[in-house]
Amino acid sequence: MSQLVAWLKERVPVDAEQLRELTNEPVPNHMKKWWYALGGTPAYLFVVQIVTGIMLAIYYQPASNTAYESVRHITEEVRFGWYFRSIHKWAATLMIAAVVLHQMRVYFTAAYRRPRELNWIIGMSLLMVTLGLGFTGYSLVFEQLSYWGATVGGNIMDTVPLVGGPLKEMLLAGDTYNEQTLPRFYILHAAILPVTLILLIGIHIAFIRLHGVKELEPDVDPEDPKKHFNFFPDHMLTELSLGLALMIVLSALATIFPAMLGPRADPLTTPEVIKPEWFFYATFRWLKLFGPTFAVLSMGLIVFLMFVWPWVDKLLIKVTRNEEMSTYLGIVAVFLIVGLTVWEAAVAH
């Protein structure tokens, strides 16, 4: 046994003390609350997506004339295929929700302020890539709604002045949806976006490790004078417990509300009602309210402002002399997004 340990130690020159120091990031006491585990939740759901995505990729055939039939085969004929497809769908839904909630938590606790500005940009990039994964994944089923949703998405992109046309051609592999479009979505969904997400997560974690977690409770509790606790095993156990609970929730959702299969895409028949997935409801309603060009340009401006928000926030504080201005604006934005989402969900057109 000692020879085996010596053999391993020579080839993996990290001793127990170094490993303990590497994993035991001091964590502020406020992280004991379970909702501060939202940072690990999307990462856990991303792992679920990778595992179930590999299982689905064994049977999925990314071509216009085979995609729908292969999804039907997975859903109706492959043993437990319906379960893994449903887990994949629900994990995507919860992952998008978790990333949004995590970004909101960072925003409302002002954890993006100096010196964490760059990590906020990484977080916004993670949100955009996650939405891209949701959009491309929805389009792979080649249902009637997903086909026309992708077509509408390309047409909306085309309304952007100067760069809209090239971006649309890049997305659809041509001026309109064609035989090369779905394979392109598959490459984006299964290779480019996941690899990008992994790289961003690595940089995100590295920044957290370098800066540490923002302190939210500077006052020391007289009954518990310690301001920090160890990441491992204390916080890690909280994350693992939440992961176990998520797996139970995912299994329940997959069983009670399994992923369904709509009509096959028909390029010659436009559906009476075209709606994207729920996470684009607010932007879709915004488009209906203000028209394509203004809506796309205004949304582009909003996204840009969100990326550079740490500096916008600094300017707001300087002008208004009120450090809570971002909080007030954030509350208005949340009510607006929720209102537009509910509005779009409640009406047929």
mmCIF file of C-alpha atoms in Angstrom:
data_model
loop_
_atom_site.group_PDB
_atom_site.id
_atom_site.type_symbol
_atom_site.label_atom_id
_atom_site.label_comp_id
_atom_site.label_asym_id
_atom_site.label_seq_id
_atom_site.Cartn_x
_atom_site.Cartn_y
_atom_site.Cartn_z
ATOM 1 C CA MET A 1 0.000 0.000 0.000
ATOM 2 C CA SER A 2 2.789 2.398 0.930
ATOM 3 C CA GLN A 3 4.480 1.618 -2.383
ATOM 4 C CA LEU A 4 1.247 2.458 -4.223
ATOM 5 C CA VAL A 5 0.935 5.760 -2.305
ATOM 6 C CA ALA A 6 4.570 6.584 -3.090
ATOM 7 C CA TRP A 7 3.987 5.733 -6.761
ATOM 8 C CA LEU A 8 0.945 8.001 -6.914
ATOM 9 C CA LYS A 9 2.662 10.818 -5.006
ATOM 10 C CA GLU A 10 5.551 10.808 -7.449
ATOM 11 C CA ARG A 11 3.191 11.106 -10.435
ATOM 12 C CA VAL A 12 0.610 13.425 -8.792
ATOM 13 C CA PRO A 13 2.809 15.720 -6.692
ATOM 14 C CA VAL A 14 -0.009 17.283 -4.610
ATOM 15 C CA ASP A 15 -0.066 16.397 -0.918
ATOM 16 C CA ALA A 16 -3.103 16.450 1.393
ATOM 17 C CA GLU A 17 -2.249 19.885 2.806
ATOM 18 C CA GLN A 18 -2.005 21.446 -0.667
ATOM 19 C CA LEU A 19 -5.282 19.768 -1.701
ATOM 20 C CA ARG A 20 -7.006 21.078 1.448
ATOM 21 C CA GLU A 21 -5.759 24.607 0.752
ATOM 22 C CA LEU A 22 -6.897 24.350 -2.895
ATOM 23 C CA THR A 23 -10.448 23.260 -2.048
ATOM 24 C CA ASN A 24 -11.048 25.117 1.203
ATOM 25 C CA GLU A 25 -11.924 28.544 -0.125
ATOM 26 C CA PRO A 26 -13.070 30.567 2.919
ATOM 27 C CA VAL A 27 -16.782 31.162 2.390
ATOM 28 C CA PRO A 28 -18.686 34.027 4.132
ATOM 29 C CA ASN A 29 -21.317 32.914 6.633
ATOM 30 C CA HIS A 30 -24.208 34.288 4.547
ATOM 31 C CA MET A 31 -23.486 31.477 2.033
ATOM 32 C CA LYS A 32 -24.969 29.010 4.547
ATOM 33 C CA LYS A 33 -28.391 30.035 3.241
ATOM 34 C CA TRP A 34 -29.492 27.597 0.521
ATOM 35 C CA TRP A 35 -30.370 30.242 -2.083
ATOM 36 C CA TYR A 36 -26.706 31.197 -2.227
ATOM 37 C CA ALA A 37 -26.158 27.783 -3.848
ATOM 38 C CA LEU A 38 -27.692 29.169 -7.069
ATOM 39 C CA GLY A 39 -24.197 29.561 -8.532
ATOM 40 C CA GLY A 40 -23.624 25.802 -8.441
ATOM 41 C CA THR A 41 -27.150 24.907 -9.610
ATOM 42 C CA PRO A 42 -26.682 25.824 -13.303
ATOM 43 C CA ALA A 43 -23.332 24.026 -13.326
ATOM 44 C CA TYR A 44 -24.987 20.887 -11.940
ATOM 45 C CA LEU A 45 -27.808 21.142 -14.508
ATOM 46 C CA PHE A 46 -25.223 21.663 -17.268
ATOM 47 C CA VAL A 47 -23.614 18.337 -16.314
ATOM 48 C CA VAL A 48 -27.075 16.713 -16.525
ATOM 49 C CA GLN A 49 -27.453 18.284 -19.979
ATOM 50 C CA ILE A 50 -24.109 16.905 -21.141
ATOM 51 C CA VAL A 51 -24.888 13.360 -19.933
ATOM 52 C CA THR A 52 -28.447 13.232 -21.322
ATOM 53 C CA GLY A 53 -27.358 15.069 -24.487
ATOM 54 C CA ILE A 54 -24.753 12.373 -25.212
ATOM 55 C CA MET A 55 -27.431 9.694 -24.737
ATOM 56 C CA LEU A 56 -29.787 11.470 -27.154
ATOM 57 C CA ALA A 57 -26.975 12.084 -29.672
ATOM 58 C CA ILE A 58 -26.531 8.306 -30.055
ATOM 59 C CA TYR A 59 -29.911 8.154 -31.824
ATOM 60 C CA TYR A 60 -30.442 11.709 -33.092
ATOM 61 C CA GLN A 61 -29.839 12.328 -36.831
ATOM 62 C CA PRO A 62 -29.288 16.057 -37.559
ATOM 63 C CA ALA A 63 -30.788 16.445 -41.030
ATOM 64 C CA SER A 64 -34.077 17.954 -42.194
ATOM 65 C CA ASN A 65 -35.385 14.640 -43.552
ATOM 66 C CA THR A 66 -34.318 12.518 -40.542
ATOM 67 C CA ALA A 67 -34.362 14.737 -37.409
ATOM 68 C CA TYR A 68 -38.082 14.531 -36.633
ATOM 69 C CA GLU A 69 -38.240 10.757 -37.184
ATOM 70 C CA SER A 70 -35.169 10.184 -34.977
ATOM 71 C CA VAL A 71 -36.749 12.253 -32.157
ATOM 72 C CA ARG A 72 -39.957 10.214 -32.538
ATOM 73 C CA HIS A 73 -37.872 7.023 -32.399
ATOM 74 C CA ILE A 74 -36.160 8.226 -29.186
ATOM 75 C CA THR A 75 -39.482 9.223 -27.626
ATOM 76 C CA GLU A 76 -41.566 6.171 -28.551
ATOM 77 C CA GLU A 77 -39.256 3.225 -29.201
ATOM 78 C CA VAL A 78 -35.912 3.588 -27.395
ATOM 79 C CA ARG A 79 -36.011 2.122 -23.879
ATOM 80 C CA PHE A 80 -36.314 5.059 -21.434
ATOM 81 C CA GLY A 81 -35.733 7.399 -24.389
ATOM 82 C CA TRP A 82 -38.778 9.470 -23.391
ATOM 83 C CA TYR A 83 -37.328 9.823 -19.877
ATOM 84 C CA PHE A 84 -33.884 11.046 -20.946
ATOM 85 C CA ARG A 85 -35.395 13.386 -23.557
ATOM 86 C CA SER A 86 -37.746 14.816 -20.920
ATOM 87 C CA ILE A 87 -34.905 15.184 -18.396
ATOM 88 C CA HIS A 88 -32.879 17.009 -21.079
ATOM 89 C CA LYS A 89 -35.760 19.381 -21.787
ATOM 90 C CA TRP A 90 -36.612 20.133 -18.150
ATOM 91 C CA ALA A 91 -32.946 20.498 -17.136
ATOM 92 C CA ALA A 92 -32.573 23.089 -19.933
ATOM 93 C CA THR A 93 -35.611 24.981 -18.607
ATOM 94 C CA LEU A 94 -34.369 24.933 -15.007
ATOM 95 C CA MET A 95 -30.811 25.803 -16.084
ATOM 96 C CA ILE A 96 -31.987 28.957 -17.856
ATOM 97 C CA ALA A 97 -34.113 29.890 -14.825
ATOM 98 C CA ALA A 98 -31.163 29.245 -12.461
ATOM 99 C CA VAL A 99 -28.743 31.359 -14.531
ATOM 100 C CA VAL A 100 -31.262 34.225 -14.627
ATOM 101 C CA LEU A 101 -31.879 33.998 -10.857
ATOM 102 C CA HIS A 102 -28.139 33.794 -10.151
ATOM 103 C CA GLN A 103 -27.467 36.865 -12.284
ATOM 104 C CA MET A 104 -30.322 38.687 -10.523
ATOM 105 C CA ARG A 105 -28.865 37.779 -7.134
ATOM 106 C CA VAL A 106 -25.463 39.144 -8.195
ATOM 107 C CA TYR A 107 -27.186 42.319 -9.465
ATOM 108 C CA PHE A 108 -29.303 43.019 -6.374
ATOM 109 C CA THR A 109 -26.400 42.362 -3.999
ATOM 110 C CA ALA A 110 -24.181 44.656 -6.125
ATOM 111 C CA ALA A 111 -21.596 41.893 -6.311
ATOM 112 C CA TYR A 112 -20.557 43.220 -9.739
ATOM 113 C CA ARG A 113 -18.889 46.308 -8.306
ATOM 114 C CA ARG A 114 -15.137 46.822 -8.124
ATOM 115 C CA PRO A 115 -13.091 44.638 -8.452
ATOM 116 C CA ARG A 116 -15.575 42.115 -9.907
ATOM 117 C CA GLU A 117 -16.568 44.011 -13.093
ATOM 118 C CA LEU A 118 -14.953 41.484 -15.456
ATOM 119 C CA ASN A 119 -16.665 38.560 -13.730
ATOM 120 C CA TRP A 120 -20.026 40.310 -14.283
ATOM 121 C CA ILE A 121 -19.236 40.408 -18.018
ATOM 122 C CA ILE A 122 -18.384 36.685 -17.873
ATOM 123 C CA GLY A 123 -21.729 36.095 -16.103
ATOM 124 C CA MET A 124 -23.632 38.006 -18.791
ATOM 125 C CA SER A 125 -21.783 35.977 -21.453
ATOM 126 C CA LEU A 126 -22.829 32.779 -19.647
ATOM 127 C CA LEU A 127 -26.443 33.975 -19.742
ATOM 128 C CA MET A 128 -26.275 34.703 -23.498
ATOM 129 C CA VAL A 129 -24.661 31.335 -24.292
ATOM 130 C CA THR A 130 -27.261 29.536 -22.152
ATOM 131 C CA LEU A 131 -30.086 31.264 -24.060
ATOM 132 C CA GLY A 132 -28.341 30.298 -27.306
ATOM 133 C CA LEU A 133 -28.285 26.667 -26.170
ATOM 134 C CA GLY A 134 -32.013 26.882 -25.424
ATOM 135 C CA PHE A 135 -32.812 28.393 -28.834
ATOM 136 C CA THR A 136 -30.731 25.923 -30.874
ATOM 137 C CA GLY A 137 -31.910 22.935 -28.826
ATOM 138 C CA TYR A 138 -35.574 23.883 -29.357
ATOM 139 C CA SER A 139 -34.943 24.061 -33.108
ATOM 140 C CA LEU A 140 -33.418 20.557 -33.366
ATOM 141 C CA VAL A 141 -36.729 18.727 -32.896
ATOM 142 C CA PHE A 142 -37.850 19.963 -36.338
ATOM 143 C CA GLU A 143 -41.448 20.396 -35.208
ATOM 144 C CA GLN A 144 -43.733 22.850 -36.946
ATOM 145 C CA LEU A 145 -43.349 25.460 -34.192
ATOM 146 C CA SER A 146 -39.572 25.034 -33.814
ATOM 147 C CA TYR A 147 -39.073 25.326 -37.602
ATOM 148 C CA TRP A 148 -41.126 28.515 -37.853
ATOM 149 C CA GLY A 149 -39.612 29.831 -34.640
ATOM 150 C CA ALA A 150 -36.145 29.540 -36.210
ATOM 151 C CA THR A 151 -37.428 31.176 -39.404
ATOM 152 C CA VAL A 152 -38.919 34.086 -37.448
ATOM 153 C CA GLY A 153 -35.682 34.376 -35.437
ATOM 154 C CA GLY A 154 -33.690 34.701 -38.677
ATOM 155 C CA ASN A 155 -36.091 37.313 -40.038
ATOM 156 C CA ILE A 156 -35.873 39.334 -36.808
ATOM 157 C CA MET A 157 -32.087 39.235 -37.015
ATOM 158 C CA ASP A 158 -32.341 40.505 -40.603
ATOM 159 C CA THR A 159 -33.914 43.754 -39.333
ATOM 160 C CA VAL A 160 -30.669 44.836 -37.650
ATOM 161 C CA PRO A 161 -29.119 47.581 -39.802
ATOM 162 C CA LEU A 162 -25.853 46.739 -41.619
ATOM 163 C CA VAL A 163 -24.975 43.467 -39.846
ATOM 164 C CA GLY A 164 -28.447 41.852 -39.780
ATOM 165 C CA GLY A 165 -28.222 40.222 -43.210
ATOM 166 C CA PRO A 166 -24.804 38.575 -42.686
ATOM 167 C CA LEU A 167 -25.847 37.420 -39.204
ATOM 168 C CA LYS A 168 -29.013 35.840 -40.594
ATOM 169 C CA GLU A 169 -27.043 34.053 -43.322
ATOM 170 C CA MET A 170 -24.558 32.851 -40.717
ATOM 171 C CA LEU A 171 -27.366 31.495 -38.512
ATOM 172 C CA LEU A 172 -29.504 29.858 -41.220
ATOM 173 C CA ALA A 173 -26.619 28.884 -43.534
ATOM 174 C CA GLY A 174 -28.327 30.893 -46.267
ATOM 175 C CA ASP A 175 -30.978 33.507 -46.899
ATOM 176 C CA THR A 176 -33.767 31.151 -45.773
ATOM 177 C CA TYR A 177 -34.126 27.935 -43.766
ATOM 178 C CA ASN A 178 -32.594 25.168 -45.899
ATOM 179 C CA GLU A 179 -31.048 21.698 -45.645
ATOM 180 C CA GLN A 180 -27.862 23.096 -44.086
ATOM 181 C CA THR A 181 -29.678 25.018 -41.343
ATOM 182 C CA LEU A 182 -30.471 22.179 -38.968
ATOM 183 C CA PRO A 183 -26.944 20.624 -39.105
ATOM 184 C CA ARG A 184 -25.600 24.108 -38.328
ATOM 185 C CA PHE A 185 -27.912 24.414 -35.295
ATOM 186 C CA TYR A 186 -26.724 20.968 -34.168
ATOM 187 C CA ILE A 187 -23.036 21.944 -34.370
ATOM 188 C CA LEU A 188 -23.817 25.108 -32.405
ATOM 189 C CA HIS A 189 -25.876 23.240 -29.815
ATOM 190 C CA ALA A 190 -23.668 20.175 -29.341
ATOM 191 C CA ALA A 191 -20.156 21.562 -29.854
ATOM 192 C CA ILE A 192 -19.526 25.305 -30.151
ATOM 193 C CA LEU A 193 -21.839 26.619 -27.414
ATOM 194 C CA PRO A 194 -21.069 23.879 -24.823
ATOM 195 C CA VAL A 195 -17.299 24.318 -25.285
ATOM 196 C CA THR A 196 -17.738 28.095 -24.993
ATOM 197 C CA LEU A 197 -19.798 27.584 -21.835
ATOM 198 C CA ILE A 198 -17.146 25.314 -20.275
ATOM 199 C CA LEU A 199 -14.410 27.883 -20.976
ATOM 200 C CA LEU A 200 -16.533 30.705 -19.515
ATOM 201 C CA ILE A 201 -17.362 28.644 -16.403
ATOM 202 C CA GLY A 202 -13.642 27.961 -15.907
ATOM 203 C CA ILE A 203 -12.806 31.680 -16.121
ATOM 204 C CA HIS A 204 -15.818 32.518 -13.884
ATOM 205 C CA ILE A 205 -14.652 30.104 -11.163
ATOM 206 C CA ALA A 206 -11.054 31.335 -11.462
ATOM 207 C CA PHE A 207 -12.220 34.934 -10.875
ATOM 208 C CA ILE A 208 -14.301 33.839 -7.858
ATOM 209 C CA ARG A 209 -11.261 31.989 -6.488
ATOM 210 C CA LEU A 210 -9.036 35.047 -7.014
ATOM 211 C CA HIS A 211 -11.438 37.672 -5.598
ATOM 212 C CA GLY A 212 -13.310 35.497 -3.112
ATOM 213 C CA VAL A 213 -17.043 35.778 -2.458
ATOM 214 C CA LYS A 214 -18.430 39.264 -1.713
ATOM 215 C CA GLU A 215 -19.024 39.845 1.998
ATOM 216 C CA LEU A 216 -22.666 40.668 2.739
ATOM 217 C CA GLU A 217 -22.722 40.457 6.544
ATOM 218 C CA PRO A 218 -19.864 42.508 7.973
ATOM 219 C CA ASP A 219 -21.272 42.426 11.524
ATOM 220 C CA VAL A 220 -20.014 39.495 13.561
ATOM 221 C CA ASP A 221 -22.612 37.339 15.339
ATOM 222 C CA PRO A 222 -21.645 37.294 19.074
ATOM 223 C CA GLU A 223 -22.698 33.637 19.296
ATOM 224 C CA ASP A 224 -20.640 32.710 16.233
ATOM 225 C CA PRO A 225 -17.618 35.040 16.002
ATOM 226 C CA LYS A 226 -16.218 33.262 12.930
ATOM 227 C CA LYS A 227 -17.068 35.176 9.715
ATOM 228 C CA HIS A 228 -16.247 32.306 7.369
ATOM 229 C CA PHE A 229 -16.573 28.556 7.005
ATOM 230 C CA ASN A 230 -14.807 26.084 4.739
ATOM 231 C CA PHE A 231 -16.015 25.433 1.206
ATOM 232 C CA PHE A 232 -15.190 21.738 1.605
ATOM 233 C CA PRO A 233 -17.032 19.884 2.978
ATOM 234 C CA ASP A 234 -19.622 22.349 4.382
ATOM 235 C CA HIS A 235 -20.702 24.330 1.306
ATOM 236 C CA MET A 236 -19.979 21.379 -0.988
ATOM 237 C CA LEU A 237 -22.512 19.295 0.990
ATOM 238 C CA THR A 238 -25.115 22.052 0.557
ATOM 239 C CA GLU A 239 -24.490 22.031 -3.211
ATOM 240 C CA LEU A 240 -24.683 18.210 -3.350
ATOM 241 C CA SER A 241 -27.926 18.197 -1.331
ATOM 242 C CA LEU A 242 -29.423 20.741 -3.723
ATOM 243 C CA GLY A 243 -28.222 18.605 -6.658
ATOM 244 C CA LEU A 244 -29.970 15.540 -5.205
ATOM 245 C CA ALA A 245 -33.180 17.540 -4.700
ATOM 246 C CA LEU A 246 -32.922 18.804 -8.297
ATOM 247 C CA MET A 247 -32.580 15.248 -9.610
ATOM 248 C CA ILE A 248 -35.788 14.298 -7.776
ATOM 249 C CA VAL A 249 -37.588 17.366 -9.152
ATOM 250 C CA LEU A 250 -36.315 16.635 -12.687
ATOM 251 C CA SER A 251 -37.494 13.009 -12.515
ATOM 252 C CA ALA A 252 -40.911 14.107 -11.239
ATOM 253 C CA LEU A 253 -41.293 16.737 -13.988
ATOM 254 C CA ALA A 254 -40.107 14.275 -16.678
ATOM 255 C CA THR A 255 -42.636 11.684 -15.505
ATOM 256 C CA ILE A 256 -45.636 13.964 -14.914
ATOM 257 C CA PHE A 257 -44.985 16.353 -17.825
ATOM 258 C CA PRO A 258 -42.939 14.377 -20.403
ATOM 259 C CA ALA A 259 -41.570 16.115 -23.487
ATOM 260 C CA MET A 260 -44.225 15.933 -26.207
ATOM 261 C CA LEU A 261 -43.800 15.845 -29.961
ATOM 262 C CA GLY A 262 -45.821 18.259 -32.133
ATOM 263 C CA PRO A 263 -46.522 18.030 -35.878
ATOM 264 C CA ARG A 264 -43.536 17.641 -38.211
ATOM 265 C CA ALA A 265 -42.217 20.878 -39.740
ATOM 266 C CA ASP A 266 -44.040 21.898 -42.914
ATOM 267 C CA PRO A 267 -42.287 24.749 -44.767
ATOM 268 C CA LEU A 268 -45.390 25.245 -46.944
ATOM 269 C CA THR A 269 -47.851 25.792 -44.086
ATOM 270 C CA THR A 270 -47.418 28.721 -41.703
ATOM 271 C CA PRO A 271 -48.983 28.009 -38.277
ATOM 272 C CA GLU A 272 -51.734 30.361 -37.159
ATOM 273 C CA VAL A 273 -49.838 31.050 -33.921
ATOM 274 C CA ILE A 274 -46.017 31.072 -33.656
ATOM 275 C CA LYS A 275 -44.496 31.347 -30.196
ATOM 276 C CA PRO A 276 -40.925 30.817 -28.974
ATOM 277 C CA GLU A 277 -40.001 29.019 -25.767
ATOM 278 C CA TRP A 278 -41.075 30.754 -22.527
ATOM 279 C CA PHE A 279 -37.683 32.386 -21.913
ATOM 280 C CA PHE A 280 -38.144 34.513 -25.064
ATOM 281 C CA TYR A 281 -41.748 35.515 -24.289
ATOM 282 C CA ALA A 282 -40.780 38.972 -22.975
ATOM 283 C CA THR A 283 -38.659 39.803 -26.041
ATOM 284 C CA PHE A 284 -41.358 38.408 -28.365
ATOM 285 C CA ARG A 285 -44.028 40.634 -26.755
ATOM 286 C CA TRP A 286 -41.616 43.588 -26.985
ATOM 287 C CA LEU A 287 -41.277 42.913 -30.734
ATOM 288 C CA LYS A 288 -45.051 42.856 -31.162
ATOM 289 C CA LEU A 289 -45.429 46.133 -29.285
ATOM 290 C CA PHE A 290 -42.788 48.217 -31.046
ATOM 291 C CA GLY A 291 -42.087 46.565 -34.422
ATOM 292 C CA PRO A 292 -38.942 44.687 -35.526
ATOM 293 C CA THR A 293 -36.383 47.431 -36.133
ATOM 294 C CA PHE A 294 -37.007 49.580 -33.039
ATOM 295 C CA ALA A 295 -37.508 46.527 -30.826
ATOM 296 C CA VAL A 296 -34.293 44.809 -31.979
ATOM 297 C CA LEU A 297 -32.210 47.982 -31.677
ATOM 298 C CA SER A 298 -33.643 48.820 -28.231
ATOM 299 C CA MET A 299 -33.068 45.253 -27.004
ATOM 300 C CA GLY A 300 -29.518 45.388 -28.356
ATOM 301 C CA LEU A 301 -28.963 48.617 -26.416
ATOM 302 C CA ILE A 302 -30.399 47.053 -23.230
ATOM 303 C CA VAL A 303 -28.155 43.989 -23.572
ATOM 304 C CA PHE A 304 -25.116 46.233 -24.159
ATOM 305 C CA LEU A 305 -25.973 48.314 -21.072
ATOM 306 C CA MET A 306 -26.308 45.133 -19.013
ATOM 307 C CA PHE A 307 -22.845 43.987 -20.115
ATOM 308 C CA VAL A 308 -21.291 47.306 -19.039
ATOM 309 C CA TRP A 309 -23.584 47.786 -16.012
ATOM 310 C CA PRO A 310 -20.752 48.060 -13.431
ATOM 311 C CA TRP A 311 -19.645 51.281 -15.157
ATOM 312 C CA VAL A 312 -23.235 52.486 -15.747
ATOM 313 C CA ASP A 313 -23.901 51.919 -12.039
ATOM 314 C CA LYS A 314 -20.799 53.923 -11.132
ATOM 315 C CA LEU A 315 -22.012 56.798 -13.329
ATOM 316 C CA LEU A 316 -25.514 56.635 -11.828
ATOM 317 C CA ILE A 317 -24.106 56.846 -8.308
ATOM 318 C CA LYS A 318 -21.934 59.802 -9.291
ATOM 319 C CA VAL A 319 -24.864 61.680 -10.885
ATOM 320 C CA THR A 320 -27.632 60.838 -8.372
ATOM 321 C CA ARG A 321 -25.453 60.393 -5.246
ATOM 322 C CA ASN A 322 -27.671 57.414 -4.436
ATOM 323 C CA GLU A 323 -26.056 53.961 -4.156
ATOM 324 C CA GLU A 324 -29.476 52.259 -4.294
ATOM 325 C CA MET A 325 -30.418 53.614 -7.754
ATOM 326 C CA SER A 326 -29.461 50.298 -9.411
ATOM 327 C CA THR A 327 -31.757 48.438 -7.036
ATOM 328 C CA TYR A 328 -34.738 50.642 -7.927
ATOM 329 C CA LEU A 329 -34.064 50.258 -11.663
ATOM 330 C CA GLY A 330 -33.632 46.505 -11.212
ATOM 331 C CA ILE A 331 -37.011 46.180 -9.480
ATOM 332 C CA VAL A 332 -38.701 48.080 -12.349
ATOM 333 C CA ALA A 333 -36.918 45.865 -14.912
ATOM 334 C CA VAL A 334 -37.981 42.646 -13.139
ATOM 335 C CA PHE A 335 -41.640 43.761 -13.021
ATOM 336 C CA LEU A 336 -41.432 44.722 -16.729
ATOM 337 C CA ILE A 337 -39.917 41.365 -17.786
ATOM 338 C CA VAL A 338 -42.368 39.338 -15.688
ATOM 339 C CA GLY A 339 -45.287 41.438 -16.947
ATOM 340 C CA LEU A 340 -44.319 41.003 -20.622
ATOM 341 C CA THR A 341 -43.768 37.257 -20.099
ATOM 342 C CA VAL A 342 -47.159 36.755 -18.439
ATOM 343 C CA TRP A 343 -48.830 38.936 -21.089
ATOM 344 C CA GLU A 344 -47.358 36.861 -23.939
ATOM 345 C CA ALA A 345 -48.242 33.595 -22.173
ATOM 346 C CA ALA A 346 -51.824 34.680 -21.555
ATOM 347 C CA VAL A 347 -52.779 35.683 -25.102
ATOM 348 C CA ALA A 348 -52.994 33.661 -28.297
ATOM 349 C CA HIS A 349 -51.592 36.402 -30.559
#
